[in-house]
Amino acid sequence: LRARYEDATYFWRADQTKPPAALRQAIGRLTFTDRLGSMADRATRIASIAADLARLVHLPADETSTPARAGQLVKFDLASQMVVELPGLAGVMAREYARRAGEPEPVAQALFETELPRSASDSLPKTRPGALLALADRFDLITGLFAIGAMPTGSSDPYGLRRAALGVVSILRAHPELEPITLTHGLRLAAIHQSVPVSDDVLDQVTSFIARRFEQHLLDAGHPHQLVQAVLPLAGTPARLDLTLAELAQRAGDPSFVSLAEALGRVRRILPSDASADYDPAMLTEPAELALHEAVTKLQASLGDQPTGLARFVDAAQPLVGPINNFFDAVLVMAKDPQVRYQRLGLLAAIRNLADSVLDWTELA
């Protein structure tokens, strides 16, 4: 033990003879992967992705410079003798060395938080700059490795991509103010900065991979399978999913909510996957059609263009239940006349488009 402490003391002193900027240049000698370049290349990508993410969330004026400066130094401690000898101290040493080099405390903290969470039980970034860098780190890691075919297989996950996926979700859940950063936005920004092409198919695979990890995490936490499946379409915005899941658990036994879910489930089940919400109200002639169109119009006006939470949607959509049920009782949706069928499906598709942004109602009906 004494020898190990003496080694650590030597590393501590030797590392501080080089400024963080010099160590940041030195990580260019460390290879990340053959096709994705060096650790310096990866650090540059992280900085660029973090800057793009920061523009999405409009940081307060006093925080805008922190991600930029921390991005210039991110991962620099990987070239330090301390971290080479003790890799588990990555991030910790970045914070300590940055402090002693005179960097502002928010920058030092952001460099530390870039590595968080290091495990499922680890703490999460507490500051927005740290959260942005941590997200950029993981978006880059997952996107780049999937693009070169280095995704996990079975129990093999040498790059910790499953842990990284859960890290993305956990950070976004812990920082609701970062909701403009969806999984889709983050992955597409990461794809732009990769040194290899990233196809839409790869991005779809990555999105599905992260969503599956999120789903399993929710099930492991004890949430009912039916409710998890209902909110899973919101996996791209984890904080919103959490709010919707909590609200759904409270409303699941409410008769009025159940009746709404059943009505919307009927709408969803009859619609072809490619049904368009384009219909001409002037071609609706049946009283049940006209009544449903009027209810849909009122709902659209009530919801507006803002993102709709479950509670707000349920309160606004409750008047749809009667018109939907009357429509199905009085009207043959799949009429022989193609134009009549098209208009009726378009009317139902308009309801589907409003409801699908909230959750998957077919899982509840």
Short mmCIF file of C-alpha atoms in Angstrom, two decimals:
data_model
loop_
_atom_site.label_atom_id
_atom_site.label_comp_id
_atom_site.label_asym_id
_atom_site.label_seq_id
_atom_site.Cartn_x
_atom_site.Cartn_y
_atom_site.Cartn_z
CA LEU A 1 0.00 0.00 0.00
CA ARG A 2 2.79 2.40 0.85
CA ALA A 3 4.39 1.79 -2.54
CA ARG A 4 1.09 2.41 -4.31
CA TYR A 5 0.56 5.67 -2.44
CA GLU A 6 4.08 6.76 -3.28
CA ASP A 7 3.37 6.01 -6.97
CA ALA A 8 0.16 8.04 -6.78
CA THR A 9 2.02 10.94 -5.19
CA TYR A 10 4.55 10.85 -8.00
CA PHE A 11 1.82 10.76 -10.66
CA TRP A 12 -0.03 13.62 -8.94
CA ARG A 13 3.01 15.85 -9.00
CA ALA A 14 4.18 14.85 -12.47
CA ASP A 15 0.76 15.38 -14.06
CA GLN A 16 0.54 18.90 -12.73
CA THR A 17 3.72 19.92 -14.50
CA LYS A 18 1.69 19.84 -17.72
CA PRO A 19 -1.31 22.15 -18.23
CA PRO A 20 -4.66 20.56 -19.15
CA ALA A 21 -4.36 21.88 -22.72
CA ALA A 22 -1.09 19.97 -23.19
CA LEU A 23 -2.63 16.78 -21.84
CA ARG A 24 -5.60 17.32 -24.14
CA GLN A 25 -3.24 17.33 -27.12
CA ALA A 26 -1.53 14.20 -25.83
CA ILE A 27 -4.68 12.09 -26.04
CA GLY A 28 -4.22 12.23 -29.81
CA ARG A 29 -1.75 9.38 -29.28
CA LEU A 30 -4.51 7.20 -27.77
CA THR A 31 -6.55 5.22 -30.28
CA PHE A 32 -10.30 4.95 -29.74
CA THR A 33 -11.02 2.63 -32.67
CA ASP A 34 -9.37 2.32 -36.06
CA ARG A 35 -12.37 3.72 -37.93
CA LEU A 36 -13.40 6.35 -35.38
CA GLY A 37 -9.96 7.84 -34.82
CA SER A 38 -8.09 8.79 -31.68
CA MET A 39 -9.39 9.85 -28.28
CA ALA A 40 -8.60 13.42 -29.35
CA ASP A 41 -10.94 12.95 -32.33
CA ARG A 42 -13.60 11.62 -30.01
CA ALA A 43 -13.13 14.51 -27.58
CA THR A 44 -13.51 16.98 -30.46
CA ARG A 45 -16.75 15.31 -31.49
CA ILE A 46 -18.05 15.44 -27.90
CA ALA A 47 -17.31 19.18 -27.73
CA SER A 48 -19.10 19.82 -31.05
CA ILE A 49 -22.13 17.74 -30.10
CA ALA A 50 -22.35 19.42 -26.69
CA ALA A 51 -22.30 22.83 -28.37
CA ASP A 52 -25.14 21.77 -30.68
CA LEU A 53 -27.15 20.43 -27.74
CA ALA A 54 -26.62 23.66 -25.81
CA ARG A 55 -28.17 25.61 -28.67
CA LEU A 56 -31.29 23.45 -28.44
CA VAL A 57 -31.94 24.28 -24.78
CA HIS A 58 -30.94 27.97 -24.70
CA LEU A 59 -28.72 27.99 -21.61
CA PRO A 60 -28.81 30.99 -19.27
CA ALA A 61 -26.20 33.64 -20.05
CA ASP A 62 -24.04 32.70 -17.06
CA GLU A 63 -23.77 29.08 -18.27
CA THR A 64 -23.11 29.49 -21.97
CA SER A 65 -19.32 29.68 -21.72
CA THR A 66 -18.95 26.61 -19.49
CA PRO A 67 -19.73 23.87 -22.03
CA ALA A 68 -17.53 25.58 -24.61
CA ARG A 69 -14.49 25.75 -22.33
CA ALA A 70 -15.05 22.32 -20.83
CA GLY A 71 -15.43 20.96 -24.36
CA GLN A 72 -11.96 22.23 -25.23
CA LEU A 73 -10.50 20.17 -22.39
CA VAL A 74 -12.86 17.18 -22.18
CA LYS A 75 -11.12 13.82 -21.68
CA PHE A 76 -7.72 15.50 -21.17
CA ASP A 77 -7.05 13.47 -18.03
CA LEU A 78 -6.93 10.25 -20.08
CA ALA A 79 -3.34 11.26 -20.92
CA SER A 80 -2.42 11.77 -17.27
CA GLN A 81 -0.23 9.20 -15.57
CA MET A 82 -2.74 8.91 -12.73
CA VAL A 83 -5.61 7.86 -15.00
CA VAL A 84 -3.40 5.63 -17.15
CA GLU A 85 -2.51 3.77 -13.96
CA LEU A 86 -5.98 4.03 -12.35
CA PRO A 87 -8.62 4.34 -15.13
CA GLY A 88 -11.45 4.49 -12.59
CA LEU A 89 -10.29 8.02 -11.69
CA ALA A 90 -11.20 9.43 -15.12
CA GLY A 91 -13.24 12.55 -14.54
CA VAL A 92 -12.17 12.82 -10.92
CA MET A 93 -8.65 13.77 -11.96
CA ALA A 94 -9.98 16.06 -14.70
CA ARG A 95 -11.82 18.04 -12.05
CA GLU A 96 -8.88 18.18 -9.64
CA TYR A 97 -6.26 19.04 -12.22
CA ALA A 98 -8.52 21.66 -13.82
CA ARG A 99 -9.07 23.31 -10.44
CA ARG A 100 -5.37 23.49 -9.75
CA ALA A 101 -4.68 24.84 -13.23
CA GLY A 102 -6.95 27.80 -12.48
CA GLU A 103 -9.99 26.77 -14.51
CA PRO A 104 -13.35 28.11 -13.23
CA GLU A 105 -15.14 25.78 -10.84
CA PRO A 106 -18.13 25.24 -13.21
CA VAL A 107 -15.69 24.06 -15.89
CA ALA A 108 -13.94 21.68 -13.51
CA GLN A 109 -17.28 20.30 -12.33
CA ALA A 110 -18.52 19.83 -15.90
CA LEU A 111 -15.37 17.87 -16.76
CA PHE A 112 -16.04 15.57 -13.81
CA GLU A 113 -19.72 15.16 -14.63
CA THR A 114 -18.95 14.19 -18.23
CA GLU A 115 -18.13 10.72 -16.93
CA LEU A 116 -21.36 10.36 -14.91
CA PRO A 117 -23.09 8.01 -14.44
CA ARG A 118 -20.35 5.38 -14.41
CA SER A 119 -22.76 2.62 -13.33
CA ALA A 120 -26.49 2.09 -12.87
CA SER A 121 -26.25 3.13 -9.22
CA ASP A 122 -23.88 6.06 -9.72
CA SER A 123 -24.85 9.70 -9.21
CA LEU A 124 -25.94 11.81 -12.18
CA PRO A 125 -24.68 15.18 -13.42
CA LYS A 126 -26.15 17.97 -11.30
CA THR A 127 -25.29 20.91 -13.54
CA ARG A 128 -26.67 21.60 -17.01
CA PRO A 129 -23.21 22.00 -18.61
CA GLY A 130 -22.13 18.70 -17.10
CA ALA A 131 -25.32 17.02 -18.28
CA LEU A 132 -24.82 18.33 -21.82
CA LEU A 133 -21.26 17.02 -22.01
CA ALA A 134 -22.29 13.67 -20.52
CA LEU A 135 -25.08 13.35 -23.09
CA ALA A 136 -22.74 14.33 -25.92
CA ASP A 137 -20.23 11.72 -24.72
CA ARG A 138 -22.81 8.93 -24.80
CA PHE A 139 -24.55 10.00 -28.00
CA ASP A 140 -21.16 9.98 -29.73
CA LEU A 141 -20.16 6.62 -28.27
CA ILE A 142 -23.36 4.78 -29.20
CA THR A 143 -23.84 6.35 -32.62
CA GLY A 144 -20.25 5.87 -33.76
CA LEU A 145 -19.95 2.27 -32.61
CA PHE A 146 -23.31 1.25 -34.08
CA ALA A 147 -22.24 2.88 -37.36
CA ILE A 148 -19.18 0.60 -37.58
CA GLY A 149 -21.12 -2.49 -36.47
CA ALA A 150 -19.66 -2.70 -32.95
CA MET A 151 -23.00 -3.08 -31.18
CA PRO A 152 -23.45 -5.42 -28.18
CA THR A 153 -24.09 -9.10 -28.86
CA GLY A 154 -25.47 -11.40 -26.19
CA SER A 155 -23.52 -10.85 -22.99
CA SER A 156 -20.65 -9.15 -24.85
CA ASP A 157 -20.62 -5.36 -24.50
CA PRO A 158 -16.95 -4.33 -24.45
CA TYR A 159 -17.66 -0.61 -24.88
CA GLY A 160 -20.42 -0.46 -22.27
CA LEU A 161 -23.09 0.62 -24.75
CA ARG A 162 -25.94 -0.73 -22.62
CA ARG A 163 -24.68 1.33 -19.70
CA ALA A 164 -24.29 4.36 -21.97
CA ALA A 165 -27.86 3.99 -23.27
CA LEU A 166 -29.27 3.88 -19.76
CA GLY A 167 -27.05 6.85 -18.89
CA VAL A 168 -28.65 8.95 -21.63
CA VAL A 169 -32.12 8.10 -20.38
CA SER A 170 -31.22 8.71 -16.73
CA ILE A 171 -29.70 12.12 -17.44
CA LEU A 172 -32.70 13.27 -19.47
CA ARG A 173 -35.06 12.02 -16.75
CA ALA A 174 -33.11 13.92 -14.10
CA HIS A 175 -33.09 17.17 -16.11
CA PRO A 176 -36.64 17.91 -17.37
CA GLU A 177 -35.43 21.34 -18.51
CA LEU A 178 -33.46 19.53 -21.23
CA GLU A 179 -36.66 18.17 -22.82
CA PRO A 180 -35.91 19.84 -26.21
CA ILE A 181 -33.08 17.30 -26.47
CA THR A 182 -34.93 14.21 -27.64
CA LEU A 183 -33.22 10.94 -28.47
CA THR A 184 -33.83 11.65 -32.16
CA HIS A 185 -32.25 15.12 -31.96
CA GLY A 186 -29.25 13.93 -29.95
CA LEU A 187 -28.49 10.96 -32.19
CA ARG A 188 -28.84 12.97 -35.40
CA LEU A 189 -26.49 15.64 -34.09
CA ALA A 190 -24.01 12.93 -33.13
CA ALA A 191 -24.30 11.39 -36.60
CA ILE A 192 -23.36 14.68 -38.25
CA HIS A 193 -20.00 14.74 -36.49
CA GLN A 194 -18.97 11.11 -37.06
CA SER A 195 -16.00 10.26 -39.24
CA VAL A 196 -17.99 7.43 -40.85
CA PRO A 197 -21.39 7.54 -42.61
CA VAL A 198 -24.38 6.99 -40.33
CA SER A 199 -27.48 5.84 -42.20
CA ASP A 200 -31.08 6.34 -41.13
CA ASP A 201 -31.29 2.58 -40.54
CA VAL A 202 -28.43 2.82 -38.04
CA LEU A 203 -30.12 5.72 -36.26
CA ASP A 204 -33.33 3.69 -36.06
CA GLN A 205 -31.38 0.78 -34.58
CA VAL A 206 -29.78 3.03 -31.97
CA THR A 207 -33.11 4.63 -31.05
CA SER A 208 -34.69 1.22 -30.64
CA PHE A 209 -31.70 0.01 -28.61
CA ILE A 210 -32.00 2.89 -26.14
CA ALA A 211 -35.79 2.55 -25.94
CA ARG A 212 -35.48 -1.16 -25.11
CA ARG A 213 -33.05 -0.41 -22.31
CA PHE A 214 -35.46 2.23 -20.98
CA GLU A 215 -38.37 -0.20 -21.22
CA GLN A 216 -36.51 -2.91 -19.29
CA HIS A 217 -35.46 -0.40 -16.65
CA LEU A 218 -39.09 0.64 -16.10
CA LEU A 219 -40.23 -2.98 -15.85
CA ASP A 220 -37.43 -3.79 -13.41
CA ALA A 221 -38.60 -0.83 -11.31
CA GLY A 222 -41.98 -2.55 -10.93
CA HIS A 223 -44.19 -0.59 -13.31
CA PRO A 224 -47.01 -2.67 -14.86
CA HIS A 225 -46.20 -4.02 -18.30
CA GLN A 226 -49.41 -2.68 -19.85
CA LEU A 227 -48.75 0.87 -18.66
CA VAL A 228 -45.11 0.77 -19.77
CA GLN A 229 -46.15 -0.35 -23.25
CA ALA A 230 -48.72 2.45 -23.41
CA VAL A 231 -46.17 5.18 -22.69
CA LEU A 232 -43.26 3.65 -24.63
CA PRO A 233 -43.89 5.85 -27.72
CA LEU A 234 -42.70 8.73 -25.49
CA ALA A 235 -39.31 7.10 -24.87
CA GLY A 236 -37.67 9.79 -26.99
CA THR A 237 -38.51 12.33 -24.26
CA PRO A 238 -37.81 10.43 -21.03
CA ALA A 239 -38.88 13.20 -18.64
CA ARG A 240 -42.26 13.48 -20.37
CA LEU A 241 -42.63 9.69 -20.26
CA ASP A 242 -42.10 9.75 -16.50
CA LEU A 243 -44.81 12.38 -16.02
CA THR A 244 -47.21 10.51 -18.31
CA LEU A 245 -46.58 7.17 -16.61
CA ALA A 246 -47.25 8.66 -13.17
CA GLU A 247 -50.45 10.32 -14.42
CA LEU A 248 -51.55 7.14 -16.18
CA ALA A 249 -51.09 5.07 -13.02
CA GLN A 250 -53.40 7.48 -11.17
CA ARG A 251 -56.10 7.47 -13.87
CA ALA A 252 -56.02 3.81 -14.89
CA GLY A 253 -59.00 2.85 -12.73
CA ASP A 254 -61.14 5.90 -13.48
CA PRO A 255 -64.29 4.85 -15.46
CA SER A 256 -64.31 8.01 -17.58
CA PHE A 257 -60.67 7.48 -18.51
CA VAL A 258 -61.33 3.82 -19.33
CA SER A 259 -64.20 4.81 -21.64
CA LEU A 260 -61.95 7.32 -23.43
CA ALA A 261 -59.20 4.72 -23.82
CA GLU A 262 -61.68 2.21 -25.26
CA ALA A 263 -63.02 4.75 -27.76
CA LEU A 264 -59.56 5.80 -28.90
CA GLY A 265 -58.52 2.15 -29.09
CA ARG A 266 -61.41 1.51 -31.49
CA VAL A 267 -60.19 4.36 -33.67
CA ARG A 268 -56.63 3.08 -33.70
CA ARG A 269 -57.47 -0.52 -34.48
CA ILE A 270 -59.56 0.15 -37.59
CA LEU A 271 -57.07 2.51 -39.23
CA PRO A 272 -54.51 1.24 -41.75
CA SER A 273 -50.98 2.25 -40.81
CA ASP A 274 -50.75 4.59 -43.80
CA ALA A 275 -54.11 6.31 -43.31
CA SER A 276 -53.85 10.06 -43.90
CA ALA A 277 -55.59 12.66 -41.76
CA ASP A 278 -56.47 14.58 -44.91
CA TYR A 279 -60.24 14.78 -45.35
CA ASP A 280 -62.76 17.30 -46.67
CA PRO A 281 -65.40 18.27 -44.09
CA ALA A 282 -67.71 19.35 -46.92
CA MET A 283 -67.98 15.72 -48.03
CA LEU A 284 -69.24 14.52 -44.66
CA THR A 285 -73.03 14.09 -44.83
CA GLU A 286 -74.12 11.68 -42.10
CA PRO A 287 -75.14 13.27 -38.77
CA ALA A 288 -72.71 11.02 -36.88
CA GLU A 289 -69.88 12.13 -39.18
CA LEU A 290 -70.69 15.78 -38.74
CA ALA A 291 -70.96 15.45 -34.96
CA LEU A 292 -67.58 13.72 -34.76
CA HIS A 293 -65.96 16.32 -37.03
CA GLU A 294 -67.30 19.10 -34.82
CA ALA A 295 -65.90 17.38 -31.70
CA VAL A 296 -62.51 16.91 -33.37
CA THR A 297 -62.39 20.54 -34.44
CA LYS A 298 -63.11 21.71 -30.90
CA LEU A 299 -60.42 19.39 -29.54
CA GLN A 300 -57.83 20.68 -32.02
CA ALA A 301 -58.63 24.27 -31.07
CA SER A 302 -58.44 23.43 -27.38
CA LEU A 303 -55.06 21.72 -27.59
CA GLY A 304 -53.36 24.20 -29.92
CA ASP A 305 -49.81 23.59 -31.12
CA GLN A 306 -48.11 23.09 -27.76
CA PRO A 307 -46.97 19.63 -26.54
CA THR A 308 -49.88 18.00 -24.74
CA GLY A 309 -49.58 16.16 -21.45
CA LEU A 310 -51.88 13.29 -20.56
CA ALA A 311 -53.94 15.19 -17.97
CA ARG A 312 -54.62 18.09 -20.34
CA PHE A 313 -55.44 15.78 -23.23
CA VAL A 314 -57.83 13.62 -21.20
CA ASP A 315 -59.74 16.63 -19.91
CA ALA A 316 -60.02 18.10 -23.41
CA ALA A 317 -60.77 14.81 -25.22
CA GLN A 318 -63.49 13.48 -22.92
CA PRO A 319 -66.27 14.97 -25.13
CA LEU A 320 -65.02 12.74 -27.98
CA VAL A 321 -66.24 9.51 -26.36
CA GLY A 322 -69.89 9.86 -27.28
CA PRO A 323 -69.36 11.04 -30.87
CA ILE A 324 -66.78 8.27 -31.52
CA ASN A 325 -69.09 5.53 -30.27
CA ASN A 326 -72.06 6.98 -32.18
CA PHE A 327 -69.93 7.19 -35.32
CA PHE A 328 -69.04 3.50 -35.18
CA ASP A 329 -72.64 2.53 -34.41
CA ALA A 330 -74.22 4.62 -37.19
CA VAL A 331 -71.62 4.67 -39.97
CA LEU A 332 -69.93 1.98 -42.04
CA VAL A 333 -66.33 3.19 -42.02
CA MET A 334 -65.10 0.85 -44.75
CA ALA A 335 -67.77 1.90 -47.24
CA LYS A 336 -67.71 0.54 -50.79
CA ASP A 337 -67.43 4.02 -52.26
CA PRO A 338 -63.67 4.85 -52.17
CA GLN A 339 -64.25 8.56 -51.64
CA VAL A 340 -66.63 8.02 -48.73
CA ARG A 341 -64.23 5.51 -47.17
CA TYR A 342 -61.30 7.91 -47.63
CA GLN A 343 -63.12 10.77 -45.89
CA ARG A 344 -64.19 8.64 -42.96
CA LEU A 345 -60.74 7.18 -42.47
CA GLY A 346 -59.26 10.67 -42.71
CA LEU A 347 -61.56 11.87 -39.94
CA LEU A 348 -60.51 8.98 -37.71
CA ALA A 349 -56.86 9.53 -38.62
CA ALA A 350 -57.15 13.12 -37.38
CA ILE A 351 -58.19 11.72 -33.99
CA ARG A 352 -55.35 9.20 -34.10
CA ASN A 353 -52.78 11.92 -34.76
CA LEU A 354 -53.98 13.92 -31.78
CA ALA A 355 -54.07 10.92 -29.45
CA ASP A 356 -50.86 9.16 -30.53
CA SER A 357 -48.72 12.07 -29.36
CA VAL A 358 -49.88 11.33 -25.81
CA LEU A 359 -49.56 7.53 -25.54
CA ASP A 360 -50.44 4.21 -27.22
CA TRP A 361 -54.14 3.83 -26.46
CA THR A 362 -54.39 0.34 -27.97
CA GLU A 363 -52.45 -1.00 -24.99
CA LEU A 364 -55.19 0.20 -22.65
CA ALA A 365 -58.31 -0.78 -24.59
#
